[in-house]
Amino acid sequence: MKKIRLTWPTVVILTAAIALAAASFYYDHRIREIPIAHTYIPYQTAITPEIQLLQDYVRIDTSNPPGREAAGAAFLMKQLSESGIVAELIESAPARTNVYARIRGRSDGGGLLLLHHIDVVPVRPQEWKRPPFRGEIAMNMMWGRGTLDMKGIGICELVAFMRVARSKRQPEHDLVFLAVADEEAGGKLGTAWLLEHRPDIFKGIEFALNEGGITETAADKVTYIGVEVGSKLACAGKLISKDRGALERARIELEPLQAPEDAVRILPEVAYFMKRIAPHRIQNREFLLDVNKTVAEGDFWRLHQSFRALAQNDVWVEHIEAVGDHYEAAIHLANLFDQEPDPWRDELQRRLPEGVELKLTSVERPVPLTPWDTSFCRLIQAAMKRTYGADSDVGPQLLQYSTNDSRFLRRVNIRAYGLWPFPVTLFQTEGIHSNNEGVRIDWFVEGVRATNMLIDSYCAGKSDTTLTKFVTSR
């Protein structure tokens, strides 16, 4: 065997290479940690009552499926009772529990509903860096399922509601707290069930505060707060055929509809949203400012798909499976806000090869968008600007591919707004319905303060012109 002799220069080079590799590995490891830890913030976290409430709430596993809202509902009931509030537990099915409480106002009508869902999506604990139902606090972050979606918002609403009750001052209009089951599985045993079986809960309600909003930040500063006023219509079904080849051809035929380049139609609310968001979108700014002009000049295809989707009916088909003596492929539709599903289904059927049937199993019909120019929306803008700075922009938000329980409320003419009262970074949103969900503690506390300010203003019956210097005109 021939021995390899290492000269001093070779040893030096090898040592440097090993050190460089080790440094590279460490750097790569730290870079990968950044989306999880976000930004190191060397604050000492003081455990305030609202932080403790969120931690206790997150520690209750309310995963759906299977639907474990009862323990979460009991926790909320206890907090309300200790504040002297008479509340009600409402079961829509065994162990599928909702919580309802109302503070009566001086005037009829004009009521405000504070809505959040108790359930959370399931987890794979082995894929989390910290236990998903422990609410651990580290580096100014609280980690756990539901911190963002949406127990954090729920605690903001709960604290504001209890604050009003403890003040002993009667609000101008009714204030309702409602925590529901089953939102993550479609809401049939939550908001939809309550609207059908307990319409008294919604009597006198004009406005609702729910999830669905966004916040955008740059260098720890809030730049845009998007208040959700509507979402596209989610329909689902399946393509069925005896012939697998026909289903393959159907997928190819529908593939251009997954991300089409042409607009179907631009609703006024969509054009307004794009105009408002344009200053915060460098790449697409000139095309968003006047989207109707963009379409007329043939430049609509230049927009990012997230914007094009707001003017299109999107369709995508999943993989093909053998089911008994035939084949099936799940199909999902994200229809425009005003799109009736039946004629669109018929149009898709005409595009399909012979022998392929389209069967819709879940249908959403048109729902009116919430008006942007309302008194309560102005109060939202004022509270957010007072909290995050007069130069932070507060505008509408439209959802392309997600929905929430606000769609049920809008059907009965309740003006529902989706608001994230505390800032959330893009990295943090990656934990929603995924792993390592977490909320920044100091921002969450600011969200509690912002929600208190908003609800106090509403309960005091403040007018549209309250704090006008903080409110941007339409």
Coordinates of C-alpha atoms in Angstrom, one line a residue:
M1 CA 0.0 0.0 0.0
K2 CA 1.4 3.4 -1.0
K3 CA 1.5 6.0 1.7
I4 CA 0.3 9.5 1.0
R5 CA 2.6 12.2 2.3
L6 CA 1.0 15.5 3.3
T7 CA 3.2 18.6 2.8
W8 CA 2.8 21.6 5.1
P9 CA 1.1 23.7 2.3
T10 CA -1.3 20.8 1.7
V11 CA -2.1 20.7 5.5
V12 CA -2.7 24.4 5.6
I13 CA -5.0 24.2 2.6
L14 CA -7.0 21.3 4.0
T15 CA -7.3 23.0 7.4
A16 CA -8.6 26.1 5.7
A17 CA -11.0 24.1 3.6
I18 CA -12.4 22.3 6.7
A19 CA -12.8 25.6 8.5
L20 CA -14.6 27.2 5.6
A21 CA -16.9 24.1 5.3
A22 CA -17.7 24.3 9.0
A23 CA -18.4 28.1 8.8
S24 CA -20.5 27.5 5.7
F25 CA -22.5 24.8 7.5
Y26 CA -23.0 27.0 10.5
Y27 CA -24.1 30.0 8.4
D28 CA -26.5 27.9 6.4
H29 CA -27.9 26.5 9.6
R30 CA -28.4 30.0 11.0
I31 CA -30.0 31.2 7.7
R32 CA -32.4 28.3 7.9
E33 CA -33.2 29.2 11.5
I34 CA -34.2 32.8 10.6
P35 CA -37.6 32.0 9.1
I36 CA -38.3 30.1 12.4
A37 CA -36.9 32.6 14.8
H38 CA -37.7 35.5 12.5
T39 CA -35.5 38.2 14.0
Y40 CA -33.7 38.1 17.3
I41 CA -35.3 40.6 19.6
P42 CA -33.5 40.8 22.9
Y43 CA -36.5 41.9 24.9
Q44 CA -37.4 40.6 28.4
T45 CA -40.9 39.3 28.0
A46 CA -43.2 40.3 30.8
I47 CA -46.0 37.8 31.2
T48 CA -49.0 40.2 31.3
P49 CA -52.6 38.9 31.9
E50 CA -53.4 38.9 28.2
I51 CA -50.2 36.9 27.4
Q52 CA -51.2 34.4 30.1
L53 CA -54.7 34.1 28.6
L54 CA -53.3 33.3 25.2
Q55 CA -50.8 30.8 26.6
D56 CA -53.6 29.0 28.5
Y57 CA -55.8 29.0 25.4
V58 CA -53.1 27.6 23.1
R59 CA -52.4 24.8 25.6
I60 CA -55.9 23.4 25.0
D61 CA -55.8 21.1 22.0
T62 CA -58.8 22.0 19.9
S63 CA -57.8 20.2 16.7
N64 CA -60.4 19.7 14.0
P65 CA -60.6 17.0 12.9
P66 CA -61.8 15.4 15.1
G67 CA -63.3 18.5 16.7
R68 CA -62.3 19.2 20.2
E69 CA -63.8 22.6 20.9
A70 CA -65.5 21.7 24.2
A71 CA -62.5 22.3 26.4
G72 CA -61.7 25.5 24.7
A73 CA -65.3 26.7 25.0
A74 CA -65.2 25.9 28.8
F75 CA -62.0 28.0 29.1
L76 CA -63.7 31.0 27.5
M77 CA -66.8 30.5 29.5
K78 CA -64.8 30.6 32.7
Q79 CA -63.1 33.9 31.8
L80 CA -66.5 35.5 30.9
S81 CA -68.1 34.2 34.1
E82 CA -65.2 35.6 36.3
S83 CA -65.9 39.0 34.6
G84 CA -69.5 38.9 35.7
I85 CA -70.8 38.1 32.2
V86 CA -73.7 35.8 31.6
A87 CA -72.6 33.5 28.7
E88 CA -74.1 30.5 27.1
L89 CA -72.5 27.2 25.9
I90 CA -74.3 26.0 22.7
E91 CA -73.7 22.5 21.4
S92 CA -74.2 22.0 17.7
A93 CA -73.3 18.3 18.1
P94 CA -71.8 16.3 20.9
A95 CA -68.7 18.0 22.1
R96 CA -68.9 20.6 19.3
T97 CA -69.4 23.7 21.5
N98 CA -69.9 27.4 20.7
V99 CA -69.8 30.3 23.2
Y100 CA -72.2 33.2 23.1
A101 CA -72.5 36.4 25.3
R102 CA -74.1 39.7 24.7
I103 CA -73.8 43.1 26.3
R104 CA -77.0 45.1 25.6
G105 CA -76.6 48.6 24.2
R106 CA -78.7 51.7 24.6
S107 CA -79.9 51.8 21.0
D108 CA -81.5 49.1 18.9
G109 CA -79.6 47.9 15.8
G110 CA -76.1 48.8 14.8
G111 CA -74.7 45.9 16.9
L112 CA -71.1 44.6 16.6
L113 CA -70.2 40.9 16.6
L114 CA -66.8 39.8 17.8
L115 CA -66.3 36.5 16.1
H116 CA -63.5 33.9 16.3
H117 CA -63.2 30.2 15.9
I118 CA -62.1 27.9 18.7
D119 CA -60.8 25.0 16.5
V120 CA -57.4 24.7 14.9
V121 CA -55.9 22.5 12.2
P122 CA -54.2 19.3 13.3
V123 CA -50.5 19.1 13.8
R124 CA -47.6 16.6 13.4
P125 CA -45.7 17.2 16.6
Q126 CA -42.6 15.5 15.4
E127 CA -42.2 18.2 12.8
W128 CA -42.3 21.1 15.3
K129 CA -39.2 22.6 16.9
R130 CA -41.3 23.3 20.0
P131 CA -44.4 21.4 21.3
P132 CA -47.4 22.7 19.5
F133 CA -49.7 22.8 22.5
R134 CA -47.4 24.1 25.2
G135 CA -47.4 27.8 24.4
E136 CA -43.6 28.1 25.1
I137 CA -42.2 31.6 25.2
A138 CA -38.6 32.1 23.9
M139 CA -36.9 35.1 22.3
N140 CA -40.0 37.3 22.6
M141 CA -42.1 34.7 20.7
M142 CA -44.9 32.5 21.8
W143 CA -45.0 29.2 19.9
G144 CA -48.1 27.0 19.4
R145 CA -50.9 26.0 17.2
G146 CA -53.5 28.8 17.1
T147 CA -51.3 31.7 18.2
L148 CA -52.1 33.2 14.8
D149 CA -55.1 31.2 13.5
M150 CA -56.9 32.4 15.4
K151 CA -56.7 32.2 19.2
G152 CA -54.5 35.3 19.3
I153 CA -57.2 37.3 17.6
G154 CA -59.8 35.6 19.8
I155 CA -58.0 36.7 23.0
C156 CA -57.8 40.3 21.7
E157 CA -61.6 40.2 21.2
L158 CA -62.2 38.5 24.6
V159 CA -60.1 41.1 26.5
A160 CA -61.9 44.0 24.8
F161 CA -65.3 42.4 25.5
M162 CA -64.5 41.8 29.2
R163 CA -63.1 45.3 29.5
V164 CA -66.4 46.8 28.4
A165 CA -68.3 44.5 30.8
R166 CA -66.1 45.5 33.8
S167 CA -66.4 49.2 33.0
K168 CA -70.2 48.9 33.9
R169 CA -70.8 51.5 31.1
Q170 CA -73.6 50.6 28.8
P171 CA -72.4 50.7 25.2
E172 CA -74.3 52.7 22.5
H173 CA -75.1 49.5 20.6
D174 CA -75.2 45.7 21.4
L175 CA -71.8 44.1 21.7
V176 CA -71.7 40.3 21.1
F177 CA -68.9 37.8 21.7
L178 CA -69.2 34.6 19.7
A179 CA -66.6 31.8 19.7
V180 CA -67.5 29.0 17.2
A181 CA -66.7 25.4 16.4
D182 CA -65.8 23.8 13.1
E183 CA -64.5 26.8 11.0
E184 CA -61.4 24.8 9.9
A185 CA -63.7 22.1 8.4
G186 CA -66.1 24.5 6.7
G187 CA -68.2 25.9 9.5
K188 CA -71.3 23.7 9.2
L189 CA -71.3 23.0 12.9
G190 CA -70.3 26.5 13.8
T191 CA -71.4 29.8 12.3
A192 CA -73.6 28.2 9.6
W193 CA -75.4 26.0 12.2
L194 CA -76.0 29.0 14.5
L195 CA -77.4 31.1 11.8
E196 CA -79.9 28.4 11.0
H197 CA -80.7 27.3 14.6
R198 CA -80.0 30.3 16.7
P199 CA -80.9 33.4 14.6
D200 CA -81.4 35.3 17.9
I201 CA -77.7 35.5 18.3
F202 CA -77.4 37.7 15.2
K203 CA -80.4 39.9 15.8
G204 CA -79.6 43.6 15.7
I205 CA -76.0 42.9 14.4
E206 CA -74.8 45.3 11.7
F207 CA -71.0 44.8 11.8
A208 CA -68.7 41.9 12.6
L209 CA -65.0 41.6 13.3
N210 CA -63.3 38.4 12.3
E211 CA -60.1 37.0 10.8
G212 CA -59.0 37.4 7.2
G213 CA -56.9 40.5 7.3
I214 CA -53.2 41.0 6.7
T215 CA -50.4 43.1 8.0
E216 CA -47.2 44.0 6.1
T217 CA -44.1 45.2 7.8
A218 CA -40.7 46.5 6.8
A219 CA -37.9 46.9 9.4
D220 CA -40.3 46.4 12.3
K221 CA -42.6 49.1 10.9
V222 CA -46.2 48.4 9.8
T223 CA -46.6 49.6 6.2
Y224 CA -50.0 48.2 5.1
I225 CA -52.9 46.8 7.1
G226 CA -55.3 45.0 4.9
V227 CA -58.9 44.7 6.2
E228 CA -60.6 41.8 4.5
V229 CA -63.9 42.6 2.9
G230 CA -64.5 39.5 0.8
S231 CA -63.2 36.3 -0.6
K232 CA -63.5 34.3 -3.8
L233 CA -66.1 31.5 -3.8
A234 CA -64.7 28.0 -3.1
C235 CA -66.4 25.2 -4.9
A236 CA -65.2 21.6 -5.0
G237 CA -66.2 18.4 -6.7
K238 CA -64.8 15.5 -8.8
L239 CA -64.3 14.5 -12.4
I240 CA -65.6 11.0 -13.0
S241 CA -64.9 8.6 -15.9
K242 CA -64.7 4.9 -16.8
D243 CA -61.6 5.8 -18.9
R244 CA -58.4 6.9 -17.2
G245 CA -57.1 8.3 -20.5
A246 CA -60.2 10.5 -20.8
L247 CA -59.5 11.9 -17.4
E248 CA -55.9 12.6 -18.3
R249 CA -57.1 14.5 -21.4
A250 CA -59.6 16.4 -19.1
R251 CA -56.7 17.5 -16.9
I252 CA -54.8 18.8 -19.9
E253 CA -57.9 20.6 -21.2
L254 CA -58.5 22.4 -17.9
E255 CA -54.8 23.2 -17.1
P256 CA -54.9 26.6 -18.8
L257 CA -57.6 27.6 -16.4
Q258 CA -55.3 27.1 -13.4
A259 CA -53.5 30.4 -14.0
P260 CA -55.0 32.1 -17.1
E261 CA -53.5 35.3 -18.4
D262 CA -56.7 37.0 -19.4
A263 CA -59.2 38.7 -17.2
V264 CA -62.8 37.6 -17.0
R265 CA -64.1 40.8 -15.5
I266 CA -62.9 43.5 -13.1
L267 CA -65.3 44.3 -10.3
P268 CA -65.2 47.9 -9.0
E269 CA -64.1 46.6 -5.6
V270 CA -61.2 44.7 -7.2
A271 CA -60.1 47.8 -9.1
Y272 CA -60.2 49.9 -5.9
F273 CA -58.2 47.2 -3.9
M274 CA -55.5 47.1 -6.6
K275 CA -55.3 50.9 -6.6
R276 CA -54.9 51.0 -2.8
I277 CA -52.3 48.2 -2.7
A278 CA -50.3 49.6 -5.7
P279 CA -48.0 51.9 -3.7
H280 CA -46.8 48.8 -1.7
R281 CA -46.1 46.7 -4.8
I282 CA -43.0 48.0 -6.7
Q283 CA -43.0 45.4 -9.4
N284 CA -46.7 45.7 -10.4
R285 CA -47.3 49.3 -9.3
E286 CA -48.0 50.9 -12.7
F287 CA -50.3 48.1 -13.7
L288 CA -52.3 48.1 -10.5
L289 CA -53.0 51.8 -10.3
D290 CA -55.5 51.5 -13.1
V291 CA -56.2 47.9 -13.8
N292 CA -58.9 48.6 -16.3
K293 CA -56.4 50.6 -18.3
T294 CA -54.0 47.7 -17.9
V295 CA -56.5 45.3 -19.4
A296 CA -57.4 47.7 -22.2
E297 CA -53.7 48.0 -23.2
G298 CA -53.2 44.2 -23.1
D299 CA -50.9 44.2 -20.1
F300 CA -53.0 42.2 -17.7
W301 CA -50.8 39.2 -18.1
R302 CA -47.9 41.2 -16.6
L303 CA -49.6 41.2 -13.2
H304 CA -48.6 38.6 -10.6
Q305 CA -51.0 35.7 -10.5
S306 CA -52.2 36.7 -7.0
F307 CA -53.7 39.8 -8.6
R308 CA -54.9 38.1 -11.8
A309 CA -56.8 35.6 -9.7
L310 CA -59.1 38.4 -8.5
A311 CA -60.4 38.8 -12.1
Q312 CA -60.6 35.1 -13.0
N313 CA -62.3 31.8 -12.2
D314 CA -59.5 29.5 -11.3
V315 CA -59.7 25.7 -11.7
W316 CA -57.2 23.1 -10.7
V317 CA -57.4 19.3 -10.8
E318 CA -55.7 16.8 -8.5
H319 CA -54.2 13.4 -9.3
I320 CA -56.3 10.6 -10.7
E321 CA -57.4 7.7 -8.5
A322 CA -59.1 4.4 -9.2
V323 CA -62.4 4.1 -7.3
G324 CA -64.2 0.8 -7.8
D325 CA -65.0 0.4 -11.5
H326 CA -64.2 4.0 -12.5
Y327 CA -61.6 6.7 -12.0
E328 CA -61.9 10.1 -10.2
A329 CA -59.9 13.3 -9.9
A330 CA -60.8 15.9 -7.3
I331 CA -61.4 19.4 -8.8
H332 CA -61.3 22.8 -7.0
L333 CA -62.8 26.0 -8.2
A334 CA -62.0 29.5 -7.0
N335 CA -64.8 31.5 -8.5
L336 CA -65.2 35.2 -8.9
F337 CA -67.2 37.0 -6.1
D338 CA -70.3 37.3 -8.3
Q339 CA -70.0 34.0 -10.2
E340 CA -73.0 31.8 -10.1
P341 CA -71.7 28.2 -10.0
D342 CA -74.2 26.5 -12.3
P343 CA -73.4 28.2 -15.6
W344 CA -69.7 28.0 -14.9
R345 CA -70.0 24.3 -14.2
D346 CA -71.9 23.8 -17.4
E347 CA -69.2 25.7 -19.3
L348 CA -66.5 23.5 -17.8
Q349 CA -68.5 20.4 -18.7
R350 CA -68.6 21.5 -22.3
R351 CA -64.8 21.7 -22.3
L352 CA -64.4 18.1 -21.1
P353 CA -63.8 15.1 -23.3
E354 CA -66.7 12.7 -23.9
G355 CA -67.2 10.3 -21.1
V356 CA -66.0 12.6 -18.3
E357 CA -68.6 14.0 -15.9
L358 CA -68.1 17.0 -13.6
K359 CA -69.9 16.6 -10.3
L360 CA -69.8 19.5 -7.8
T361 CA -70.0 18.3 -4.1
S362 CA -69.6 21.7 -2.4
V363 CA -71.0 24.9 -3.8
E364 CA -70.6 28.6 -2.8
R365 CA -73.0 31.0 -4.3
P366 CA -72.3 34.8 -4.7
V367 CA -71.9 36.7 -1.5
P368 CA -72.0 40.6 -1.3
L369 CA -68.7 42.2 -0.6
T370 CA -68.5 44.3 2.6
P371 CA -68.6 48.0 1.8
W372 CA -65.3 49.8 2.6
D373 CA -66.9 53.2 3.3
T374 CA -68.7 52.6 6.6
S375 CA -68.6 54.2 10.0
F376 CA -67.2 51.1 11.7
C377 CA -64.5 50.7 9.0
R378 CA -63.5 54.3 9.7
L379 CA -63.1 53.4 13.4
I380 CA -60.9 50.4 12.4
Q381 CA -58.7 52.8 10.4
A382 CA -58.4 55.3 13.2
A383 CA -57.5 52.6 15.8
M384 CA -54.9 51.1 13.6
K385 CA -53.3 54.4 12.7
R386 CA -53.2 55.5 16.3
T387 CA -51.5 52.2 17.2
Y388 CA -49.1 51.8 14.4
G389 CA -48.5 55.4 13.2
A390 CA -50.4 57.9 11.1
D391 CA -48.3 57.0 8.1
S392 CA -49.2 53.3 8.1
D393 CA -51.7 52.6 5.3
V394 CA -55.0 50.9 6.1
G395 CA -56.9 49.6 3.1
P396 CA -59.1 46.8 1.9
Q397 CA -58.0 43.2 1.4
L398 CA -59.6 40.6 -0.9
L399 CA -58.8 36.9 -0.5
Q400 CA -58.0 34.8 -3.6
Y401 CA -57.7 31.3 -2.3
S402 CA -58.9 31.2 1.3
T403 CA -62.3 31.7 3.0
N404 CA -63.6 32.2 6.5
D405 CA -66.9 32.3 8.3
S406 CA -67.5 35.9 7.2
R407 CA -69.1 34.6 4.0
F408 CA -72.0 33.2 6.1
L409 CA -72.5 36.6 7.8
R410 CA -72.4 38.6 4.5
R411 CA -75.3 36.4 3.2
V412 CA -77.5 37.8 5.9
N413 CA -76.3 41.4 5.3
I414 CA -73.9 41.6 8.2
R415 CA -71.0 43.8 7.2
A416 CA -68.0 41.6 8.2
Y417 CA -64.4 42.9 8.4
G418 CA -61.3 40.7 8.7
L419 CA -58.7 42.3 10.9
W420 CA -55.3 41.2 12.2
P421 CA -54.9 43.7 15.0
F422 CA -51.3 42.8 15.6
P423 CA -48.4 42.8 13.0
V424 CA -47.5 39.5 11.5
T425 CA -44.4 39.0 9.2
L426 CA -44.4 37.0 6.1
F427 CA -42.1 34.4 7.8
Q428 CA -44.6 34.0 10.6
T429 CA -47.5 33.4 8.2
E430 CA -45.7 30.3 6.9
G431 CA -46.6 28.7 10.2
I432 CA -50.3 28.9 9.6
H433 CA -51.7 25.5 8.8
S434 CA -48.1 24.4 8.9
N435 CA -45.4 23.9 11.5
N436 CA -43.9 26.2 14.1
E437 CA -46.7 28.7 14.3
G438 CA -45.9 31.6 16.6
V439 CA -46.7 35.2 17.5
R440 CA -44.3 37.9 18.5
I441 CA -45.3 38.8 22.1
D442 CA -44.8 42.6 22.0
W443 CA -46.8 42.8 18.8
F444 CA -49.6 40.7 20.2
V445 CA -49.8 43.1 23.2
E446 CA -50.0 46.0 20.8
G447 CA -52.9 44.2 19.0
V448 CA -54.7 43.9 22.4
R449 CA -54.3 47.6 22.8
A450 CA -55.5 48.4 19.3
T451 CA -58.6 46.2 19.7
N452 CA -59.4 47.8 23.1
M453 CA -59.2 51.2 21.4
L454 CA -61.4 50.1 18.5
I455 CA -64.1 48.5 20.7
D456 CA -64.0 51.5 23.2
S457 CA -64.6 53.9 20.3
Y458 CA -67.5 51.7 19.0
C459 CA -69.1 51.4 22.4
A460 CA -68.9 55.1 23.0
G461 CA -70.9 55.7 19.9
K462 CA -68.1 57.8 18.3
S463 CA -69.0 59.1 14.8
D464 CA -67.5 58.6 11.4
T465 CA -65.4 61.7 11.9
T466 CA -63.7 60.6 15.1
L467 CA -60.0 61.3 14.9
T468 CA -60.4 62.4 11.3
K469 CA -56.7 63.4 11.1
F470 CA -55.8 59.7 11.3
V471 CA -58.3 58.5 8.8
T472 CA -57.4 58.3 5.1
S473 CA -60.2 59.4 2.7
R474 CA -61.4 57.2 0.0

